[in-house]
């Protein structure tokens, strides 16, 4: 993530995912080990079939704040008063976990970045937060200013997606009605969402779109990304069966990988 020109760089993710229309937000994640592989997003298959390094865990460190905003791995979150934050990469050594965050909702040259740990106080785009939780698949930031909490929880005028930046109130929100509407758009808990590779885009009612960028059957890994309000909100690279991913506040386990499909089983309510 610190090398935007690399084959897994955020710049590549932005270019590939802007063709979609997609969202991101709340839900606590617990239990398990593993993760979504190494840092930074990808939108293309690896040049070789060398086995991808498995995340050493733990899956999560810290406890997700109930009113926290969720920044998904490889993606960004647009803040209500401008600016944003991206979850660029992560490290895990089997005992603890840290994350690297970038300033801005989507990648651009020269953006400020910070390495953070759970419990740390940080400032991004002029907004103060506590890093309440770091997971392989998300970072949860708790706004320290009451005005920021209120702005993030504001109800949109409509729960109907209009496409593009007009969906910011649906894609970047902690509002309970928005999160409920997003969750309702997915299969029920315990059911499976099947995603086809090579442009098989799944679009959901609150503006989220999810696509599979590659599947490498030899290494048993795949790349899955999401876009919302013209922002790449998640780019999970090198996911394996058993890994956790999150979209629009809903948690899934990767339950199957085949040559042309990734299957995600919903694990949260």
CSV table of C-alpha atoms in Angstrom, one decimal:
chain,number,residue,atom,x,y,z
A,1,UNK,CA,0.0,0.0,0.0
A,2,UNK,CA,2.9,2.2,0.5
A,3,UNK,CA,3.9,1.5,-3.1
A,4,UNK,CA,1.0,2.8,-5.2
A,5,UNK,CA,2.7,1.7,-8.4
A,6,UNK,CA,2.8,-2.0,-7.4
A,7,UNK,CA,0.5,-4.5,-9.0
A,8,UNK,CA,-1.6,-4.5,-5.8
A,9,UNK,CA,-1.7,-0.7,-5.5
A,10,UNK,CA,-4.7,1.3,-4.6
A,11,UNK,CA,-4.4,3.3,-7.7
A,12,UNK,CA,-5.1,0.2,-9.8
A,13,UNK,CA,-8.1,-0.6,-7.6
A,14,UNK,CA,-9.6,2.9,-8.1
A,15,UNK,CA,-9.3,2.6,-11.9
A,16,UNK,CA,-10.9,-0.8,-12.1
A,17,UNK,CA,-13.6,-0.3,-9.5
A,18,UNK,CA,-14.9,3.1,-10.6
A,19,UNK,CA,-16.8,1.3,-13.3
A,20,UNK,CA,-19.0,-0.1,-10.5
A,21,UNK,CA,-21.5,1.6,-8.1
A,22,UNK,CA,-21.2,0.3,-4.4
A,23,UNK,CA,-21.2,1.1,0.3
A,24,UNK,CA,-19.7,0.4,3.8
A,25,UNK,CA,-20.5,0.6,7.5
A,26,UNK,CA,-21.3,-1.2,10.8
A,27,UNK,CA,-21.3,-4.6,12.6
A,28,UNK,CA,-19.0,-6.2,15.2
A,29,UNK,CA,-16.7,-9.1,14.2
A,30,UNK,CA,-15.4,-11.7,16.6
A,31,UNK,CA,-13.8,-15.0,16.7
A,32,UNK,CA,-11.7,-17.1,14.4
A,33,UNK,CA,-8.2,-16.7,13.0
A,34,UNK,CA,-6.8,-16.0,9.6
A,35,UNK,CA,-7.8,-13.0,7.5
A,36,UNK,CA,-7.7,-11.6,4.0
A,37,UNK,CA,-4.1,-11.9,3.2
A,38,UNK,CA,-1.4,-9.2,2.9
A,39,UNK,CA,-1.8,-5.5,2.7
A,40,UNK,CA,-3.2,-3.3,-0.1
A,41,UNK,CA,-5.8,-4.0,-2.7
A,42,UNK,CA,-5.6,-5.7,-6.1
A,43,UNK,CA,-7.7,-5.8,-9.2
A,44,UNK,CA,-5.8,-8.3,-11.3
A,45,UNK,CA,-4.5,-11.9,-11.0
A,46,UNK,CA,-1.0,-12.3,-9.6
A,47,UNK,CA,1.7,-12.7,-12.2
A,48,UNK,CA,2.6,-16.1,-10.7
A,49,UNK,CA,0.8,-19.0,-8.9
A,50,UNK,CA,3.2,-18.8,-6.0
A,51,UNK,CA,1.2,-19.4,-2.8
A,52,UNK,CA,0.0,-16.2,-1.2
A,53,UNK,CA,1.1,-15.7,2.4
A,54,UNK,CA,-1.6,-16.5,5.0
A,55,UNK,CA,-2.4,-13.8,7.5
A,56,UNK,CA,-1.0,-14.9,10.9
A,57,UNK,CA,-3.9,-13.3,12.9
A,58,UNK,CA,-5.4,-12.5,15.3
A,59,UNK,CA,-8.5,-11.8,13.3
A,60,UNK,CA,-9.4,-8.7,15.3
A,61,UNK,CA,-7.8,-6.7,18.1
A,62,UNK,CA,-10.0,-4.3,20.2
A,63,UNK,CA,-13.8,-4.0,20.4
A,64,UNK,CA,-15.8,-2.3,17.7
A,65,UNK,CA,-17.5,0.9,18.9
A,66,UNK,CA,-21.3,0.7,18.4
A,67,UNK,CA,-21.3,4.2,16.7
A,68,UNK,CA,-18.0,3.6,14.9
A,69,UNK,CA,-17.4,4.0,11.2
A,70,UNK,CA,-16.1,0.9,9.4
A,71,UNK,CA,-13.2,1.4,6.9
A,72,UNK,CA,-12.9,-1.8,4.9
A,73,UNK,CA,-9.7,-3.4,3.9
A,74,UNK,CA,-8.2,-1.9,0.7
A,75,UNK,CA,-11.0,0.7,0.5
A,76,UNK,CA,-12.0,4.1,1.7
A,77,UNK,CA,-14.7,5.9,3.6
A,78,UNK,CA,-15.9,9.4,2.7
A,79,UNK,CA,-16.5,11.7,5.7
A,80,UNK,CA,-19.6,13.9,5.9
A,81,UNK,CA,-17.8,17.2,5.9
A,82,UNK,CA,-15.3,16.3,3.2
A,83,UNK,CA,-12.1,14.2,3.1
A,84,UNK,CA,-12.0,10.6,4.1
A,85,UNK,CA,-9.8,7.7,5.3
A,86,UNK,CA,-8.6,4.5,3.7
A,87,UNK,CA,-7.5,1.2,5.2
A,88,UNK,CA,-4.4,0.7,3.2
A,89,UNK,CA,-2.6,-2.3,4.7
A,90,UNK,CA,-2.1,-4.4,7.8
A,91,UNK,CA,0.4,-6.4,9.8
A,92,UNK,CA,-0.2,-9.3,12.1
A,93,UNK,CA,2.3,-11.5,14.0
A,94,UNK,CA,0.0,-14.0,15.7
A,95,UNK,CA,-0.3,-11.9,18.8
A,96,UNK,CA,-1.3,-8.4,17.8
A,97,UNK,CA,-2.4,-6.5,14.7
A,98,UNK,CA,-1.7,-3.0,13.3
A,99,UNK,CA,-3.0,-1.1,10.3
A,100,UNK,CA,-1.8,1.6,8.0
A,101,UNK,CA,-4.4,4.3,7.2
A,102,UNK,CA,-4.3,6.9,4.4
A,103,UNK,CA,-6.0,10.3,4.4
A,104,UNK,CA,-8.6,10.7,1.7
A,105,UNK,CA,-11.6,8.6,0.6
A,106,UNK,CA,-9.7,7.3,-2.5
A,107,UNK,CA,-6.1,7.1,-3.5
A,108,UNK,CA,-4.1,10.2,-4.6
A,109,UNK,CA,-0.4,11.0,-4.6
A,110,UNK,CA,1.1,12.6,-1.5
A,111,UNK,CA,-1.6,11.5,1.0
A,112,UNK,CA,-0.8,11.5,4.7
A,113,UNK,CA,-0.6,8.0,6.2
A,114,UNK,CA,-0.4,6.6,9.7
A,115,UNK,CA,0.4,3.3,11.2
A,116,UNK,CA,-2.1,2.7,14.0
A,117,UNK,CA,-3.0,0.3,16.8
A,118,UNK,CA,-6.2,-0.5,18.6
A,119,UNK,CA,-6.9,2.2,21.3
A,120,UNK,CA,-4.9,4.9,19.6
A,121,UNK,CA,-6.2,8.4,19.1
A,122,UNK,CA,-5.7,9.8,15.6
A,123,UNK,CA,-6.8,12.7,13.4
A,124,UNK,CA,-7.7,12.5,9.7
A,125,UNK,CA,-9.0,15.2,7.5
A,126,UNK,CA,-9.4,17.4,10.5
A,127,UNK,CA,-11.6,14.9,12.4
A,128,UNK,CA,-10.5,13.2,15.6
A,129,UNK,CA,-11.1,9.4,16.2
A,130,UNK,CA,-10.2,6.6,18.5
A,131,UNK,CA,-9.2,3.4,16.7
A,132,UNK,CA,-11.5,1.0,18.5
A,133,UNK,CA,-10.8,-2.1,16.5
A,134,UNK,CA,-8.5,-3.4,13.9
A,135,UNK,CA,-9.4,-6.6,12.0
A,136,UNK,CA,-8.0,-8.2,8.9
A,137,UNK,CA,-11.0,-7.0,7.0
A,138,UNK,CA,-11.8,-3.6,8.6
A,139,UNK,CA,-10.7,-0.8,10.9
A,140,UNK,CA,-13.4,0.7,13.2
A,141,UNK,CA,-13.0,4.4,14.1
A,142,UNK,CA,-15.0,6.0,16.8
A,143,UNK,CA,-15.5,9.8,16.2
A,144,UNK,CA,-14.4,11.8,19.3
A,145,UNK,CA,-16.5,14.9,18.4
A,146,UNK,CA,-20.3,14.8,19.0
A,147,UNK,CA,-20.9,16.7,15.8
A,148,UNK,CA,-19.1,14.1,13.7
A,149,UNK,CA,-21.1,11.3,15.4
A,150,UNK,CA,-24.3,13.2,14.6
A,151,UNK,CA,-23.4,13.8,11.0
A,152,UNK,CA,-22.5,10.2,10.4
A,153,UNK,CA,-25.8,9.0,12.0
A,154,UNK,CA,-28.0,11.4,10.0
A,155,UNK,CA,-30.9,9.9,8.2
A,156,UNK,CA,-30.8,10.3,4.4
A,157,UNK,CA,-33.7,11.9,2.6
A,158,UNK,CA,-34.3,8.6,0.9
A,159,UNK,CA,-33.2,5.0,1.2
A,160,UNK,CA,-33.4,4.6,-2.6
A,161,UNK,CA,-30.1,4.5,-4.5
A,162,UNK,CA,-29.6,7.2,-7.1
A,163,UNK,CA,-26.1,6.2,-8.2
A,164,UNK,CA,-22.7,7.9,-8.0
A,165,UNK,CA,-21.9,10.5,-5.3
A,166,UNK,CA,-25.5,11.0,-4.6
A,167,UNK,CA,-25.4,7.7,-2.6
A,168,UNK,CA,-22.9,9.0,-0.1
A,169,UNK,CA,-25.6,9.1,2.6
A,170,UNK,CA,-26.3,5.4,2.0
A,171,UNK,CA,-22.7,4.3,1.6
A,172,UNK,CA,-20.9,6.2,4.4
A,173,UNK,CA,-23.3,6.1,7.3
A,174,UNK,CA,-23.8,4.8,10.8
A,175,UNK,CA,-27.6,5.4,10.7
A,176,UNK,CA,-29.5,2.3,11.9
A,177,UNK,CA,-32.1,2.6,9.1
A,178,UNK,CA,-29.5,2.7,6.4
A,179,UNK,CA,-27.6,-0.2,7.9
A,180,UNK,CA,-30.8,-2.2,8.2
A,181,UNK,CA,-31.7,-1.5,4.6
A,182,UNK,CA,-28.3,-2.6,3.4
A,183,UNK,CA,-28.4,-5.8,5.5
A,184,UNK,CA,-31.8,-6.7,4.1
A,185,UNK,CA,-30.4,-6.6,0.6
A,186,UNK,CA,-28.1,-9.6,1.2
A,187,UNK,CA,-29.1,-13.2,1.6
A,188,UNK,CA,-30.2,-14.2,5.1
A,189,UNK,CA,-27.8,-15.3,7.8
A,190,UNK,CA,-26.4,-18.8,6.9
A,191,UNK,CA,-27.3,-18.3,3.3
A,192,UNK,CA,-24.7,-18.0,0.5
A,193,UNK,CA,-24.0,-15.2,-2.0
A,194,UNK,CA,-22.4,-16.4,-5.2
A,195,UNK,CA,-20.1,-14.0,-7.1
A,196,UNK,CA,-19.1,-14.7,-10.7
A,197,UNK,CA,-15.7,-13.6,-11.9
A,198,UNK,CA,-14.9,-11.6,-15.1
A,199,UNK,CA,-17.3,-8.8,-14.7
A,200,UNK,CA,-20.1,-10.6,-12.8
A,201,UNK,CA,-21.2,-7.5,-10.8
A,202,UNK,CA,-23.7,-7.8,-8.0
A,203,UNK,CA,-25.6,-4.6,-7.2
A,204,UNK,CA,-27.6,-4.0,-4.0
A,205,UNK,CA,-30.4,-1.6,-3.1
A,206,UNK,CA,-28.3,0.9,-1.1
A,207,UNK,CA,-25.9,1.5,-4.0
A,208,UNK,CA,-23.2,-1.2,-3.2
A,209,UNK,CA,-21.7,-3.2,-6.0
A,210,UNK,CA,-19.4,-6.2,-5.5
A,211,UNK,CA,-17.3,-8.0,-8.1
A,212,UNK,CA,-14.6,-10.7,-8.3
A,213,UNK,CA,-11.4,-9.4,-9.9
A,214,UNK,CA,-9.6,-12.7,-10.1
A,215,UNK,CA,-9.6,-16.3,-9.0
A,216,UNK,CA,-6.4,-18.3,-8.8
A,217,UNK,CA,-7.4,-22.0,-8.4
A,218,UNK,CA,-3.7,-23.1,-8.0
A,219,UNK,CA,-3.2,-21.0,-4.9
A,220,UNK,CA,-6.8,-21.2,-3.7
A,221,UNK,CA,-7.1,-17.4,-3.5
A,222,UNK,CA,-9.3,-14.7,-5.1
A,223,UNK,CA,-9.7,-11.0,-5.2
A,224,UNK,CA,-13.1,-9.4,-4.3
A,225,UNK,CA,-13.9,-5.7,-4.4
A,226,UNK,CA,-16.7,-3.3,-3.8
A,227,UNK,CA,-17.6,0.2,-4.9
A,228,UNK,CA,-20.2,2.7,-3.5
A,229,UNK,CA,-20.9,6.3,-4.3
A,230,UNK,CA,-18.0,6.3,-6.8
A,231,UNK,CA,-15.5,5.2,-4.1
A,232,UNK,CA,-13.8,1.8,-4.0
A,233,UNK,CA,-14.9,0.8,-0.5
A,234,UNK,CA,-13.2,-2.6,-0.2
A,235,UNK,CA,-10.6,-4.5,-2.1
A,236,UNK,CA,-9.9,-7.9,-0.5
A,237,UNK,CA,-7.0,-9.6,-2.2
A,238,UNK,CA,-5.8,-13.2,-1.8
A,239,UNK,CA,-8.9,-14.2,0.2
A,240,UNK,CA,-9.1,-17.9,1.0
A,241,UNK,CA,-11.9,-20.3,2.1
A,242,UNK,CA,-12.5,-19.5,5.8
A,243,UNK,CA,-11.6,-15.8,5.6
A,244,UNK,CA,-13.9,-13.1,6.8
A,245,UNK,CA,-15.0,-10.1,4.6
A,246,UNK,CA,-17.4,-7.3,5.3
A,247,UNK,CA,-19.7,-5.4,3.0
A,248,UNK,CA,-22.2,-2.7,4.1
A,249,UNK,CA,-21.9,-3.7,7.7
A,250,UNK,CA,-22.6,-7.4,7.0
A,251,UNK,CA,-20.0,-10.1,7.7
A,252,UNK,CA,-19.4,-13.1,5.4
A,253,UNK,CA,-17.1,-16.1,5.4
A,254,UNK,CA,-15.5,-17.2,2.2
A,255,UNK,CA,-17.1,-20.6,1.9
A,256,UNK,CA,-16.1,-21.7,-1.6
A,257,UNK,CA,-13.7,-20.9,-4.4
A,258,UNK,CA,-14.0,-22.4,-7.9
A,259,UNK,CA,-12.6,-21.4,-11.3
A,260,UNK,CA,-15.4,-19.1,-12.0
A,261,UNK,CA,-17.2,-18.3,-8.7
A,262,UNK,CA,-16.5,-17.1,-5.2
A,263,UNK,CA,-19.1,-18.1,-2.6
A,264,UNK,CA,-19.7,-16.0,0.6
A,265,UNK,CA,-21.8,-17.3,3.4
A,266,UNK,CA,-23.4,-14.6,5.6
A,267,UNK,CA,-22.3,-15.0,9.3
A,268,UNK,CA,-23.8,-11.9,10.9
A,269,UNK,CA,-27.4,-10.8,11.5
